[in-house]
Amino acid sequence: MNTEDKILNASIVLFSQKGFNAVTTKEIAKKAGVSEMTLFRHFESKQNLFEKAFDKFVFSPKFRALYDGLEWDLERDLNKICSSYQDTLYRNQKIILMHFKNDELNPDFDATLFNFPNEFRKLLGYYFEEMKNRGAIRENPETLAMSFLATNFGLFITSLVMNKLTYETDIQVCIATCVKIFAKGITC
């Protein structure tokens, strides 16, 4: 791992634990195993470091590829979609925590963070629109997309906050149950 990556990784950990204002560049440098001078050779300011860390670790899911691979079987597809979404959130939980602990930051970060759920909501909307055209569901596709997104994000936050679900097993049971209830509620 190169020096810049060490600094970025250390900053993500510290920002997500303490928040932007509580972390010093000295702490970040120490955690990364570099001098503070080295940190500033790579990043012009703490704000710049935060922005770069956020950019580097921002979500990179492949939901368009997932969408192309759907079978048009409501429950099966929603299970795939939900599992992929939960996996993406799980892999990026430090970034999510970092955002929640850094509300004093530039509002432009909101746009970056919320780009992912907005894209996901659009793809869900397309999926539900097609399922409605096929006669499989009866509800408004946009409302369904927003409801499914909210349910999934709520599941993630609940598991994160309660820290009681183990990602390997319990989350899959919750996903299957949520999807089954959701699918039964919207089918014709």
CSV table of C-alpha atoms in Angstrom, one decimal, residues 37 50 53 62 77 101 106 112 118 164 182-183:
chain,number,residue,atom,x,y,z
A,37,MET,CA,4.6,16.9,7.0
A,50,PHE,CA,-11.6,14.3,3.8
A,53,ALA,CA,-11.0,9.9,1.3
A,62,LYS,CA,-22.7,-2.5,-10.2
A,77,ASP,CA,-35.3,-10.4,-8.2
A,101,LYS,CA,-20.6,12.0,12.3
A,106,ASN,CA,-19.7,21.1,3.2
A,112,THR,CA,-22.0,12.7,-3.4
A,118,ASN,CA,-30.9,8.1,-6.0
A,164,LYS,CA,-27.1,-7.6,16.8
A,182,PHE,CA,-43.1,-6.6,0.3
A,183,ALA,CA,-43.7,-8.9,-2.7
